[in-house]
Amino acid sequence: MTAPDIEVDYDSVDSILEVIGRCLLVDRKLNQRKPWDGFVVVSGYEQGHSAHQAWRFVGEETLITTVSGVNPAFNCALIARLRELTADPQRGNWQTWIARYDLATDRFDHTFLWPGEDEGYNVLAYDTPMSAIEALNPAHRAD
């Protein structure tokens, strides 16, 4: 995947999340399985280890998919800076990040979870129950 030159303000959470979102939207692996109505990427981070899992939403169906491991959205320096800027003074860095995209609104929702808050999203052990992900499908939510 070739990414265009993208300007990132490394002191702005919003700028970092915008760039990550743009990179996810053009991910070659995710886009080879279109059409979709949205997707969710769940990423887990701990010392020396990270993992990413992805699902796409097609109407009420929630289907497993993949994202490219070389996607610039997962750049180590970018993620490290995002974790630094979003760290909690008491709890430190979050462990799990949920990036959910809804095509109907053309919007990302980002949720950061600290250890103990991320039960049901164990992507580090690839043990995330489908029911947790299905609940994120916009077709199943009463927004």
Coordinates of N, CA, C and O in Angstrom, one line a residue:
M1 N 0.8 -1.2 0.0 CA 0.0 0.0 0.0 C 0.9 1.2 0.0 O 1.8 1.3 0.8
T2 N 0.6 2.1 -0.9 CA 1.4 3.3 -1.0 C 0.5 4.4 -0.4 O -0.6 4.7 -0.9
A3 N 1.0 5.1 0.6 CA 0.2 6.2 1.2 C 0.7 7.5 0.7 O 2.0 7.7 0.5
P4 N -0.2 8.4 0.4 CA 0.3 9.8 0.0 C 0.9 10.5 1.2 O 0.7 10.0 2.3
D5 N 1.6 11.5 0.9 CA 2.2 12.3 2.0 C 1.0 12.9 2.8 O 0.2 13.6 2.2
I6 N 1.0 12.6 4.1 CA -0.1 13.1 4.9 C 0.5 13.9 6.1 O 1.5 13.4 6.7
E7 N 0.1 15.1 6.3 CA 0.6 15.9 7.4 C -0.1 15.5 8.7 O -1.3 15.3 8.7
V8 N 0.7 15.2 9.7 CA 0.2 14.9 11.0 C 0.7 15.8 12.0 O 1.9 16.1 12.1
D9 N -0.2 16.4 12.9 CA 0.2 17.2 14.0 C 0.4 16.2 15.2 O -0.6 15.7 15.7
Y10 N 1.6 15.8 15.5 CA 1.9 14.9 16.6 C 1.5 15.3 18.0 O 1.6 14.6 18.9
D11 N 1.0 16.6 18.1 CA 0.6 17.1 19.4 C -0.9 17.2 19.4 O -1.5 17.7 20.4
S12 N -1.6 16.6 18.5 CA -3.1 16.7 18.4 C -3.7 15.3 18.3 O -3.5 14.6 17.2
V13 N -4.5 14.9 19.3 CA -5.2 13.6 19.2 C -6.1 13.6 18.0 O -6.1 12.6 17.2
D14 N -6.8 14.7 17.7 CA -7.7 14.7 16.6 C -7.0 14.5 15.3 O -7.5 13.8 14.4
S15 N -5.8 15.2 15.1 CA -5.0 15.0 13.9 C -4.6 13.6 13.7 O -4.7 13.0 12.6
I16 N -4.1 13.0 14.7 CA -3.6 11.6 14.7 C -4.7 10.7 14.3 O -4.6 9.8 13.4
L17 N -5.9 10.8 15.0 CA -7.0 10.0 14.7 C -7.6 10.2 13.3 O -8.0 9.2 12.6
E18 N -7.5 11.4 12.8 CA -8.0 11.7 11.4 C -7.1 11.0 10.4 O -7.6 10.3 9.5
V19 N -5.8 11.0 10.6 CA -4.8 10.4 9.7 C -5.0 8.9 9.8 O -5.0 8.2 8.7
I20 N -5.1 8.3 11.0 CA -5.4 6.9 11.1 C -6.6 6.5 10.4 O -6.6 5.5 9.7
G21 N -7.7 7.2 10.6 CA -8.9 6.9 9.9 C -8.8 6.9 8.4 O -9.3 6.0 7.7
R22 N -8.1 7.9 7.8 CA -7.9 8.0 6.4 C -7.1 6.8 5.9 O -7.4 6.2 4.8
C23 N -6.1 6.3 6.7 CA -5.4 5.2 6.3 C -6.2 3.9 6.3 O -6.1 3.0 5.5
L24 N -7.1 3.8 7.3 CA -7.9 2.6 7.4 C -8.9 2.6 6.3 O -9.2 1.5 5.7
L25 N -9.4 3.7 5.9 CA -10.4 3.8 4.8 C -9.9 3.3 3.5 O -10.6 2.8 2.6
V26 N -8.6 3.4 3.3 CA -8.0 3.0 2.0 C -7.2 1.6 2.1 O -6.5 1.3 1.2
D27 N -7.4 1.0 3.2 CA -6.7 -0.3 3.5 C -7.0 -1.3 2.4 O -8.2 -1.6 2.1
R28 N -6.0 -1.8 1.7 CA -6.2 -2.7 0.5 C -6.9 -4.0 0.9 O -7.7 -4.5 0.2
K29 N -6.6 -4.6 2.1 CA -7.2 -5.8 2.5 C -8.6 -5.6 2.8 O -9.5 -6.4 2.5
L30 N -8.9 -4.6 3.6 CA -10.3 -4.3 4.0 C -11.1 -4.0 2.7 O -12.3 -4.5 2.6
N31 N -10.6 -3.3 1.8 CA -11.4 -2.8 0.6 C -11.5 -3.9 -0.4 O -12.4 -3.8 -1.3
Q32 N -10.8 -5.0 -0.3 CA -11.0 -6.1 -1.3 C -12.3 -6.9 -1.0 O -12.7 -7.7 -1.8
R33 N -12.9 -6.6 0.2 CA -14.1 -7.3 0.6 C -15.3 -6.3 0.6 O -16.2 -6.5 1.4
K34 N -15.3 -5.3 -0.2 CA -16.5 -4.4 -0.3 C -17.5 -5.1 -1.1 O -17.2 -6.0 -1.9
P35 N -18.8 -4.8 -1.0 CA -19.3 -3.6 -0.3 C -19.4 -3.9 1.2 O -19.7 -5.0 1.6
W36 N -19.3 -2.8 2.0 CA -19.6 -2.9 3.4 C -20.3 -1.6 3.8 O -20.2 -0.6 3.1
D37 N -20.9 -1.7 4.9 CA -21.6 -0.5 5.5 C -20.8 0.2 6.6 O -21.2 1.2 7.2
G38 N -19.7 -0.4 6.9 CA -18.8 0.1 8.0 C -17.9 -1.1 8.4 O -18.0 -2.2 7.9
F39 N -17.1 -0.8 9.4 CA -16.2 -1.8 9.9 C -15.7 -1.4 11.3 O -15.9 -0.2 11.7
V40 N -15.1 -2.3 12.0 CA -14.5 -2.1 13.2 C -13.1 -2.7 13.3 O -13.0 -3.9 12.8
V41 N -12.2 -2.0 13.8 CA -10.8 -2.6 14.0 C -10.6 -2.5 15.5 O -10.7 -1.4 16.1
V42 N -10.3 -3.6 16.1 CA -9.9 -3.6 17.5 C -8.5 -3.9 17.6 O -8.0 -4.9 17.1
S43 N -7.7 -3.1 18.3 CA -6.3 -3.2 18.5 C -6.0 -3.3 20.0 O -6.5 -2.6 20.8
G44 N -5.1 -4.3 20.3 CA -4.6 -4.5 21.6 C -3.1 -4.2 21.7 O -2.4 -4.6 20.8
Y45 N -2.7 -3.6 22.8 CA -1.3 -3.2 23.0 C -0.8 -3.6 24.4 O -1.5 -3.3 25.3
E46 N 0.3 -4.2 24.5 CA 1.0 -4.4 25.7 C 2.5 -4.4 25.4 O 2.9 -4.4 24.3
Q47 N 3.3 -4.4 26.5 CA 4.7 -4.2 26.3 C 5.2 -5.3 25.3 O 5.1 -6.5 25.5
G48 N 5.8 -4.8 24.2 CA 6.4 -5.7 23.2 C 5.4 -6.5 22.3 O 5.9 -7.4 21.6
H49 N 4.1 -6.3 22.4 CA 3.2 -7.1 21.6 C 2.0 -6.2 21.3 O 1.5 -5.5 22.1
S50 N 1.5 -6.4 20.0 CA 0.3 -5.8 19.6 C -0.5 -6.7 18.7 O 0.1 -7.6 18.1
A51 N -1.8 -6.5 18.6 CA -2.6 -7.3 17.7 C -3.7 -6.5 17.2 O -4.2 -5.6 17.9
H52 N -4.2 -6.8 16.0 CA -5.3 -6.1 15.4 C -6.3 -7.2 14.8 O -5.8 -8.1 14.1
Q53 N -7.6 -7.0 15.0 CA -8.6 -7.8 14.4 C -9.6 -6.8 13.8 O -9.8 -5.7 14.3
A54 N -10.2 -7.3 12.7 CA -11.2 -6.4 12.0 C -12.4 -7.2 11.6 O -12.4 -8.4 11.3
W55 N -13.5 -6.5 11.6 CA -14.8 -7.0 11.1 C -15.5 -6.0 10.3 O -15.3 -4.8 10.5
R56 N -16.2 -6.4 9.3 CA -17.0 -5.5 8.4 C -18.5 -5.7 8.7 O -18.9 -6.8 9.0
F57 N -19.2 -4.6 8.5 CA -20.7 -4.6 8.7 C -21.3 -4.6 7.3 O -21.0 -3.7 6.5
V58 N -22.1 -5.6 7.0 CA -22.9 -5.6 5.7 C -24.3 -5.7 6.2 O -24.8 -6.8 6.5
G59 N -25.0 -4.6 6.2 CA -26.4 -4.6 6.8 C -26.3 -5.1 8.2 O -25.5 -4.6 9.0
E60 N -27.2 -6.1 8.5 CA -27.2 -6.6 9.9 C -26.1 -7.7 10.1 O -25.9 -8.1 11.3
E61 N -25.4 -8.1 9.1 CA -24.4 -9.1 9.2 C -23.1 -8.5 9.7 O -22.7 -7.4 9.2
T62 N -22.4 -9.2 10.5 CA -21.1 -8.8 11.0 C -20.1 -9.9 10.6 O -20.3 -11.0 11.0
L63 N -19.2 -9.6 9.7 CA -18.3 -10.6 9.1 C -16.8 -10.3 9.4 O -16.4 -9.2 9.3
I64 N -16.1 -11.3 9.7 CA -14.7 -11.2 10.0 C -14.0 -10.7 8.7 O -14.4 -11.1 7.6
T65 N -13.0 -9.9 8.8 CA -12.2 -9.4 7.7 C -10.8 -9.2 8.2 O -10.4 -9.6 9.3
T66 N -10.0 -8.6 7.4 CA -8.6 -8.3 7.7 C -8.2 -6.9 7.4 O -8.9 -6.2 6.5
V67 N -7.2 -6.4 8.0 CA -6.6 -5.1 7.6 C -5.1 -5.5 7.4 O -4.6 -6.4 7.9
S68 N -4.5 -4.7 6.6 CA -3.1 -4.9 6.2 C -2.2 -4.5 7.4 O -2.3 -3.5 8.0
G69 N -1.3 -5.4 7.7 CA -0.3 -5.2 8.8 C 0.7 -4.1 8.5 O 1.3 -3.5 9.4
V70 N 0.8 -3.7 7.2 CA 1.7 -2.6 6.8 C 1.0 -1.3 6.7 O 1.5 -0.3 6.2
N71 N -0.3 -1.3 7.1 CA -1.1 0.0 7.0 C -0.4 1.0 7.9 O -0.1 0.8 9.0
P72 N -0.1 2.2 7.3 CA 0.5 3.3 8.1 C -0.3 3.7 9.4 O 0.2 4.3 10.3
A73 N -1.6 3.3 9.5 CA -2.4 3.5 10.6 C -1.8 2.9 11.9 O -2.0 3.3 13.0
F74 N -1.0 1.8 11.7 CA -0.4 1.1 12.8 C 1.0 1.4 13.0 O 1.7 0.7 13.7
N75 N 1.5 2.5 12.5 CA 2.9 2.9 12.6 C 3.2 3.0 14.1 O 2.5 3.7 14.9
C76 N 4.3 2.4 14.5 CA 4.6 2.4 16.0 C 4.8 3.7 16.6 O 4.3 4.0 17.7
A77 N 5.4 4.7 15.9 CA 5.6 6.0 16.5 C 4.3 6.7 16.6 O 4.0 7.5 17.6
L78 N 3.4 6.6 15.6 CA 2.1 7.2 15.6 C 1.3 6.7 16.8 O 0.7 7.5 17.5
I79 N 1.2 5.4 17.0 CA 0.4 4.8 18.0 C 1.0 5.1 19.4 O 0.3 5.4 20.3
A80 N 2.3 5.1 19.5 CA 3.0 5.5 20.8 C 2.6 6.9 21.2 O 2.3 7.2 22.3
R81 N 2.6 7.8 20.2 CA 2.2 9.2 20.5 C 0.8 9.3 20.9 O 0.4 10.0 21.8
L82 N -0.1 8.6 20.1 CA -1.5 8.6 20.5 C -1.7 8.1 21.9 O -2.5 8.7 22.7
R83 N -1.1 7.0 22.3 CA -1.2 6.5 23.6 C -0.7 7.4 24.6 O -1.3 7.6 25.7
E84 N 0.4 8.1 24.3 CA 0.9 9.1 25.3 C -0.1 10.3 25.5 O -0.3 10.7 26.6
L85 N -0.6 10.8 24.4 CA -1.6 11.9 24.5 C -2.9 11.5 25.1 O -3.6 12.4 25.7
T86 N -3.3 10.3 25.0 CA -4.6 9.8 25.6 C -4.5 9.1 26.9 O -5.4 8.6 27.4
A87 N -3.3 9.0 27.4 CA -3.0 8.3 28.7 C -3.8 8.9 29.8 O -4.1 10.1 29.8
D88 N -4.2 8.1 30.8 CA -4.9 8.6 31.9 C -3.9 8.8 33.0 O -3.0 7.9 33.3
P89 N -3.9 9.9 33.7 CA -2.9 10.2 34.8 C -2.8 9.1 35.8 O -1.8 8.9 36.4
Q90 N -4.0 8.5 36.2 CA -4.0 7.5 37.2 C -3.7 6.1 36.7 O -3.0 5.3 37.3
R91 N -4.2 5.8 35.5 CA -4.1 4.4 35.0 C -3.0 4.2 33.9 O -2.7 3.1 33.5
G92 N -2.5 5.3 33.4 CA -1.4 5.2 32.4 C -2.0 5.0 31.0 O -3.1 5.5 30.7
N93 N -1.3 4.2 30.2 CA -1.8 4.0 28.8 C -2.9 3.0 28.7 O -3.0 2.0 29.4
W94 N -3.8 3.2 27.8 CA -4.9 2.3 27.5 C -4.3 1.0 26.9 O -3.2 1.1 26.3
Q95 N -5.0 -0.1 26.9 CA -4.6 -1.3 26.4 C -5.3 -1.7 25.1 O -4.7 -2.3 24.2
T96 N -6.6 -1.3 25.0 CA -7.4 -1.7 23.8 C -8.0 -0.5 23.2 O -8.5 0.4 23.9
W97 N -8.0 -0.5 21.9 CA -8.6 0.7 21.1 C -9.5 0.1 20.1 O -9.2 -0.8 19.4
I98 N -10.7 0.7 20.1 CA -11.8 0.2 19.2 C -12.0 1.4 18.2 O -12.4 2.5 18.7
A99 N -11.8 1.2 16.9 CA -12.0 2.2 15.9 C -13.2 1.7 15.0 O -13.0 0.7 14.3
R100 N -14.3 2.3 15.2 CA -15.5 1.9 14.5 C -15.9 2.9 13.4 O -16.0 4.1 13.8
Y101 N -16.1 2.5 12.2 CA -16.5 3.4 11.1 C -17.9 3.0 10.6 O -18.2 1.9 10.3
D102 N -18.7 4.1 10.4 CA -20.1 3.9 9.9 C -20.2 4.7 8.6 O -20.0 5.9 8.6
L103 N -20.3 3.9 7.5 CA -20.4 4.6 6.2 C -21.6 5.5 6.1 O -21.4 6.6 5.4
A104 N -22.7 5.2 6.7 CA -23.9 6.1 6.6 C -23.6 7.5 7.1 O -24.1 8.5 6.6
T105 N -22.8 7.6 8.1 CA -22.5 8.9 8.7 C -21.1 9.4 8.3 O -20.8 10.5 8.6
D106 N -20.4 8.5 7.6 CA -19.0 8.8 7.3 C -18.2 9.3 8.5 O -17.5 10.3 8.4
R107 N -18.3 8.5 9.6 CA -17.7 8.9 10.8 C -17.1 7.8 11.6 O -17.6 6.7 11.5
F108 N -16.0 8.1 12.2 CA -15.3 7.1 13.1 C -15.7 7.4 14.6 O -15.9 8.6 14.9
D109 N -15.9 6.4 15.3 CA -16.0 6.5 16.8 C -14.8 5.7 17.3 O -14.4 4.6 16.9
H110 N -14.1 6.3 18.3 CA -12.9 5.7 18.9 C -13.2 5.5 20.4 O -13.6 6.5 21.1
T111 N -12.9 4.3 20.9 CA -13.1 4.0 22.3 C -11.7 3.5 22.8 O -11.2 2.6 22.1
F112 N -11.3 4.0 23.9 CA -10.0 3.5 24.5 C -10.4 2.8 25.8 O -11.1 3.4 26.6
L113 N -9.8 1.6 26.0 CA -10.1 0.9 27.2 C -8.8 0.5 27.9 O -7.9 0.1 27.3
W114 N -8.9 0.6 29.2 CA -7.7 0.3 30.0 C -7.8 -1.1 30.6 O -8.9 -1.7 30.5
P115 N -6.8 -1.7 31.0 CA -6.9 -3.1 31.5 C -8.0 -3.2 32.6 O -8.1 -2.3 33.4
G116 N -8.8 -4.2 32.4 CA -9.9 -4.4 33.3 C -11.2 -3.9 32.7 O -12.3 -4.3 33.1
E117 N -11.1 -2.9 31.8 CA -12.3 -2.4 31.1 C -12.5 -3.1 29.8 O -13.5 -2.9 29.2
D118 N -11.5 -3.8 29.4 CA -11.5 -4.4 28.0 C -12.0 -5.8 27.9 O -11.7 -6.5 26.9
E119 N -12.7 -6.3 28.9 CA -13.2 -7.6 28.9 C -14.1 -7.8 27.7 O -15.0 -6.9 27.4
G120 N -14.0 -8.9 27.0 CA -14.8 -9.1 25.8 C -14.1 -8.6 24.5 O -14.6 -8.8 23.4
Y121 N -12.9 -8.0 24.6 CA -12.2 -7.5 23.5 C -10.7 -7.9 23.6 O -9.8 -7.1 23.5
N122 N -10.5 -9.2 23.8 CA -9.2 -9.7 24.0 C -8.5 -10.1 22.7 O -8.3 -11.2 22.3
V123 N -8.2 -9.1 21.9 CA -7.5 -9.3 20.6 C -6.1 -9.8 20.7 O -5.6 -10.4 19.8
L124 N -5.5 -9.5 21.9 CA -4.1 -9.9 22.1 C -4.0 -11.5 22.1 O -3.1 -12.0 21.6
A125 N -5.1 -12.1 22.6 CA -5.1 -13.6 22.6 C -6.1 -14.1 21.5 O -6.3 -15.3 21.4
Y126 N -6.5 -13.2 20.6 CA -7.4 -13.6 19.5 C -8.6 -14.3 20.1 O -9.0 -15.3 19.6
D127 N -9.2 -13.8 21.2 CA -10.3 -14.4 21.9 C -11.4 -13.4 22.1 O -11.8 -13.1 23.2
T128 N -11.8 -12.7 21.0 CA -12.9 -11.7 21.1 C -14.2 -12.4 20.7 O -14.3 -12.8 19.5
P129 N -15.2 -12.4 21.6 CA -16.5 -13.1 21.2 C -17.2 -12.3 20.1 O -17.2 -11.0 20.1
M130 N -17.8 -13.0 19.2 CA -18.5 -12.3 18.1 C -19.6 -11.4 18.6 O -19.9 -10.4 18.0
S131 N -20.2 -11.8 19.7 CA -21.4 -11.0 20.3 C -20.9 -9.6 20.7 O -21.7 -8.7 20.5
A132 N -19.7 -9.5 21.1 CA -19.1 -8.1 21.5 C -19.0 -7.3 20.2 O -19.3 -6.1 20.2
I133 N -18.6 -7.9 19.1 CA -18.4 -7.1 17.9 C -19.7 -6.9 17.2 O -20.0 -5.8 16.7
E134 N -20.7 -7.8 17.2 CA -22.0 -7.6 16.6 C -22.7 -6.4 17.3 O -23.4 -5.7 16.6
A135 N -22.5 -6.2 18.6 CA -23.1 -5.1 19.3 C -22.6 -3.8 18.8 O -23.3 -2.7 19.0
L136 N -21.5 -3.7 18.1 CA -20.9 -2.5 17.5 C -21.5 -2.2 16.1 O -21.3 -1.1 15.6
N137 N -22.1 -3.2 15.5 CA -22.7 -3.0 14.2 C -23.8 -1.9 14.2 O -24.7 -2.0 15.0
P138 N -23.7 -0.8 13.5 CA -24.6 0.3 13.5 C -26.1 -0.2 13.2 O -27.0 0.4 13.7
A139 N -26.2 -1.3 12.5 CA -27.6 -1.8 12.2 C -28.2 -2.4 13.4 O -29.4 -2.6 13.5
H140 N -27.4 -2.7 14.5 CA -27.9 -3.3 15.7 C -28.1 -2.3 16.8 O -28.5 -2.6 17.9
R141 N -27.7 -1.1 16.6 CA -27.7 0.0 17.6 C -28.9 0.9 17.5 O -29.4 1.2 16.4
A142 N -29.4 1.3 18.6 CA -30.6 2.3 18.6 C -30.0 3.6 18.9 O -30.1 4.1 20.0
D143 N -29.4 4.2 17.9 CA -28.8 5.6 18.1 C -29.8 6.7 17.9 O -30.6 6.6 17.1

